[in-house]
Short mmCIF file of C-alpha atoms in Angstrom, two decimals:
data_model
loop_
_atom_site.label_atom_id
_atom_site.label_comp_id
_atom_site.label_asym_id
_atom_site.label_seq_id
_atom_site.Cartn_x
_atom_site.Cartn_y
_atom_site.Cartn_z
CA MET A 7 140.00 -40.39 -5.71
CA ALA A 8 141.83 -43.69 -5.59
CA ALA A 9 140.11 -46.71 -4.14
CA ALA A 10 141.11 -48.09 -0.77
CA GLY A 11 144.37 -50.00 -0.98
CA THR A 12 145.66 -48.08 -4.00
CA LYS A 13 148.38 -46.37 -1.97
CA ASP A 14 149.89 -49.74 -1.09
CA ALA A 15 150.05 -50.72 -4.76
CA TYR A 16 152.02 -47.56 -5.57
CA HIS A 17 154.67 -48.55 -3.07
CA HIS A 18 155.40 -51.48 -5.38
CA GLY A 19 156.37 -49.26 -8.32
CA ASP A 20 153.07 -48.30 -9.94
CA LEU A 21 153.06 -44.62 -8.96
CA ARG A 22 155.18 -43.44 -11.87
CA ARG A 23 152.93 -45.09 -14.47
CA ALA A 24 149.77 -43.95 -12.72
CA ALA A 25 150.98 -40.34 -12.58
CA LEU A 26 151.97 -40.35 -16.26
CA ASP A 27 148.59 -41.80 -17.24
CA SER A 28 146.81 -39.17 -15.16
CA ALA A 29 148.84 -36.37 -16.73
CA GLN A 30 148.07 -37.70 -20.20
CA GLU A 31 144.33 -37.81 -19.47
CA ARG A 32 144.38 -34.31 -18.03
CA ILE A 33 146.18 -32.88 -21.06
CA ASP A 34 143.79 -34.63 -23.43
CA ALA A 35 140.82 -33.19 -21.54
CA GLY A 36 142.00 -29.71 -20.66
CA GLY A 37 145.48 -28.97 -21.97
CA ALA A 38 148.86 -28.99 -20.26
CA GLY A 39 147.77 -26.22 -17.90
CA SER A 40 145.44 -28.67 -16.17
CA VAL A 41 148.36 -30.77 -14.93
CA THR A 42 149.38 -30.12 -11.33
CA ILE A 43 151.31 -32.34 -8.94
CA ARG A 44 148.78 -31.70 -6.17
CA GLY A 45 145.83 -32.49 -8.46
CA ILE A 46 147.33 -35.77 -9.64
CA ALA A 47 148.33 -36.69 -6.09
CA ALA A 48 144.78 -36.09 -4.87
CA GLU A 49 143.39 -38.17 -7.73
CA LEU A 50 145.72 -41.06 -6.96
CA GLY A 51 145.32 -40.84 -3.20
CA VAL A 52 148.96 -40.11 -2.41
CA THR A 53 150.81 -37.08 -1.11
CA HIS A 54 152.22 -34.52 -3.54
CA THR A 55 155.66 -35.20 -2.05
CA ALA A 56 155.37 -38.83 -3.17
CA ILE A 57 154.98 -37.72 -6.78
CA GLY A 58 157.66 -35.07 -6.31
CA HIS A 59 160.01 -37.81 -5.14
CA VAL A 60 159.48 -39.66 -8.44
CA PHE A 61 159.59 -36.71 -10.87
CA GLY A 62 161.11 -33.82 -8.94
CA SER A 63 158.62 -31.25 -10.22
CA ARG A 64 155.68 -30.68 -12.54
CA ASN A 65 158.11 -30.07 -15.40
CA GLY A 66 159.91 -33.26 -14.47
CA LEU A 67 156.63 -35.15 -14.84
CA LEU A 68 155.91 -33.54 -18.20
CA THR A 69 159.48 -34.21 -19.34
CA ALA A 70 159.01 -37.89 -18.52
CA LEU A 71 155.82 -37.88 -20.60
CA ALA A 72 157.69 -36.20 -23.48
CA ILE A 73 160.52 -38.74 -23.31
CA GLU A 74 157.97 -41.55 -23.40
CA GLY A 75 156.46 -39.92 -26.48
CA TYR A 76 159.78 -39.61 -28.28
CA ILE A 77 160.64 -43.23 -27.59
CA GLU A 78 157.32 -44.43 -29.01
CA LEU A 79 157.56 -42.05 -31.98
CA ALA A 80 161.09 -43.25 -32.77
CA ASP A 81 159.88 -46.85 -32.70
CA ARG A 82 157.05 -46.04 -35.10
CA LEU A 83 159.30 -44.10 -37.46
CA SER A 84 161.92 -46.86 -37.44
CA ALA A 85 159.28 -49.45 -38.33
CA ALA A 86 158.22 -47.34 -41.33
CA GLN A 87 161.75 -46.52 -42.57
CA THR A 88 162.02 -49.37 -45.05
CA GLU A 89 158.87 -48.12 -46.81
CA GLY A 90 160.27 -44.68 -47.60
CA LEU A 91 160.01 -41.11 -46.35
CA LEU A 92 156.31 -40.73 -47.11
CA GLN A 93 155.43 -43.68 -44.89
CA VAL A 94 157.72 -42.30 -42.18
CA GLY A 95 155.75 -39.06 -42.41
CA LEU A 96 152.44 -40.89 -42.15
CA ALA A 97 153.72 -42.77 -39.09
CA TYR A 98 154.50 -39.35 -37.58
CA VAL A 99 150.94 -38.17 -38.27
CA ARG A 100 149.43 -41.35 -36.83
CA PHE A 101 151.42 -40.88 -33.65
CA GLY A 102 150.37 -37.24 -33.37
CA VAL A 103 146.65 -37.90 -33.70
CA GLU A 104 146.73 -41.01 -31.48
CA ARG A 105 148.94 -39.49 -28.74
CA PRO A 106 147.88 -35.82 -28.60
CA ALA A 107 148.97 -35.31 -24.98
CA HIS A 108 152.47 -36.59 -25.67
CA PHE A 109 152.62 -34.52 -28.85
CA VAL A 110 151.77 -31.34 -26.94
CA VAL A 111 154.53 -31.65 -24.35
CA MET A 112 157.21 -33.04 -26.65
CA PHE A 113 157.61 -29.74 -28.47
CA ASP A 114 156.86 -27.18 -25.74
CA THR A 115 160.19 -26.05 -24.33
CA ASP A 116 158.42 -24.19 -21.51
CA LEU A 117 157.07 -27.47 -20.15
CA ILE A 118 160.10 -29.73 -20.35
CA GLU A 119 163.56 -29.96 -18.85
CA GLN A 120 166.45 -30.38 -21.27
CA THR A 121 167.84 -33.42 -19.51
CA GLU A 122 170.35 -35.79 -21.06
CA GLU A 123 167.64 -38.42 -21.38
CA PHE A 124 165.33 -35.98 -23.15
CA GLN A 125 168.10 -34.85 -25.51
CA GLU A 126 168.94 -38.45 -26.35
CA ALA A 127 165.32 -39.43 -27.04
CA SER A 128 164.52 -36.37 -29.16
CA GLY A 129 167.86 -36.55 -30.97
CA HIS A 130 167.26 -40.18 -31.92
CA THR A 131 163.90 -39.23 -33.46
CA TRP A 132 165.49 -36.39 -35.42
CA ALA A 133 168.16 -38.78 -36.74
CA ILE A 134 165.47 -41.15 -38.05
CA LEU A 135 163.77 -38.28 -39.87
CA GLN A 136 167.10 -37.27 -41.42
CA ALA A 137 167.79 -40.84 -42.48
CA GLY A 138 164.49 -40.91 -44.35
CA VAL A 139 165.71 -38.19 -46.70
CA ARG A 140 168.39 -40.56 -48.03
CA GLY A 141 165.64 -42.55 -49.73
CA LEU A 142 164.43 -39.61 -51.79
CA GLU A 143 164.81 -39.84 -55.54
CA SER A 144 165.21 -36.09 -55.99
CA PRO A 145 168.88 -35.06 -56.46
CA GLU A 146 167.98 -31.56 -55.24
CA ALA A 147 166.66 -32.99 -52.00
CA MET A 148 169.75 -35.12 -51.54
CA ARG A 149 171.99 -32.05 -51.96
CA ALA A 150 170.01 -30.18 -49.34
CA ALA A 151 169.24 -32.99 -46.91
CA SER A 152 168.76 -30.73 -43.91
CA SER A 153 166.31 -28.49 -45.73
CA ALA A 154 164.45 -31.50 -47.10
CA THR A 155 164.21 -32.99 -43.61
CA VAL A 156 162.84 -29.73 -42.22
CA ALA A 157 160.34 -29.52 -45.08
CA ALA A 158 159.08 -33.07 -44.46
CA TRP A 159 158.95 -32.58 -40.69
CA SER A 160 157.22 -29.21 -40.97
CA LEU A 161 154.58 -30.57 -43.32
CA MET A 162 153.61 -33.55 -41.17
CA HIS A 163 153.97 -31.69 -37.87
CA GLY A 164 151.81 -28.87 -39.21
CA ILE A 165 149.10 -31.27 -40.33
CA VAL A 166 148.97 -32.89 -36.88
CA THR A 167 148.92 -29.51 -35.11
CA LEU A 168 146.14 -28.14 -37.31
CA HIS A 169 144.14 -31.35 -36.92
CA ASN A 170 144.54 -31.67 -33.15
CA SER A 171 143.66 -28.02 -32.55
CA GLY A 172 140.49 -28.36 -34.60
CA ALA A 173 141.66 -25.73 -37.10
CA LEU A 174 141.15 -28.00 -40.11
CA SER A 175 137.65 -28.84 -38.97
CA ARG A 176 136.77 -25.18 -38.40
CA ALA A 177 138.08 -24.36 -41.87
CA GLY A 178 135.89 -27.08 -43.35
CA VAL A 179 138.88 -29.05 -44.61
CA THR A 180 138.20 -32.26 -42.73
CA ASP A 181 136.20 -33.75 -39.90
CA HIS A 182 138.32 -33.21 -36.79
CA ALA A 183 137.53 -36.66 -35.42
CA ASP A 184 138.29 -38.56 -38.63
CA HIS A 185 141.85 -39.90 -38.26
CA GLU A 186 141.69 -41.88 -41.46
CA ASN A 187 140.72 -38.76 -43.40
CA ILE A 188 143.63 -36.79 -41.95
CA LEU A 189 145.99 -39.60 -42.92
CA ALA A 190 144.67 -39.49 -46.49
CA ILE A 191 145.26 -35.74 -46.59
CA ALA A 192 148.76 -36.17 -45.18
CA GLU A 193 149.54 -38.85 -47.76
CA GLN A 194 148.38 -36.66 -50.65
CA ALA A 195 150.27 -33.63 -49.33
CA GLY A 196 153.42 -35.68 -48.79
CA ALA A 197 153.22 -37.15 -52.28
CA MET A 198 152.96 -33.65 -53.74
CA LEU A 199 156.15 -32.60 -51.97
CA PHE A 200 158.26 -35.76 -52.08
CA GLY A 201 156.68 -38.03 -54.63
CA SER A 202 154.63 -41.13 -54.09
CA LYS A 203 157.48 -43.58 -53.57
CA SER A 204 156.72 -45.70 -50.52
#
């Protein structure tokens, strides 16, 4: 429960950030199903209508979290672009293991609303991934840029998903908590598919 005086702070614009942070923590701890407007409102010491006024609905809240994730992911991918597609892929993996709650909602169409803002944020990220293919040395990849983009995305996305779910750890492939190890695996796998140019 929020401390005395917290409600007043939210009237000055902090409620949106506090609700997003709470949703992120809840997803990290118990999955997206643990996020409810009433639960977050009770935690923050406000009414559920106050949060509803900001986000509209539970899906509106999760959509806002997804948009935030896409914006950060796009920034990370853009920063890695000059180093080549492999480094773009590794930036994707880093984001996925460091922001698991965002990663969960970003790709679950049952949780998000296809708003114009969401479409713009996700589309921008996709465009950066496509642009990375232009740096490939393989003529075959250049002729099939869309397929190459899907291959690169699928590889890195799959690695994050398997890591975050604990599947790699259960299979004895890697220690689930070792982010550096998963990045090394992603780098080796990416080099096998697209070469080691960085």
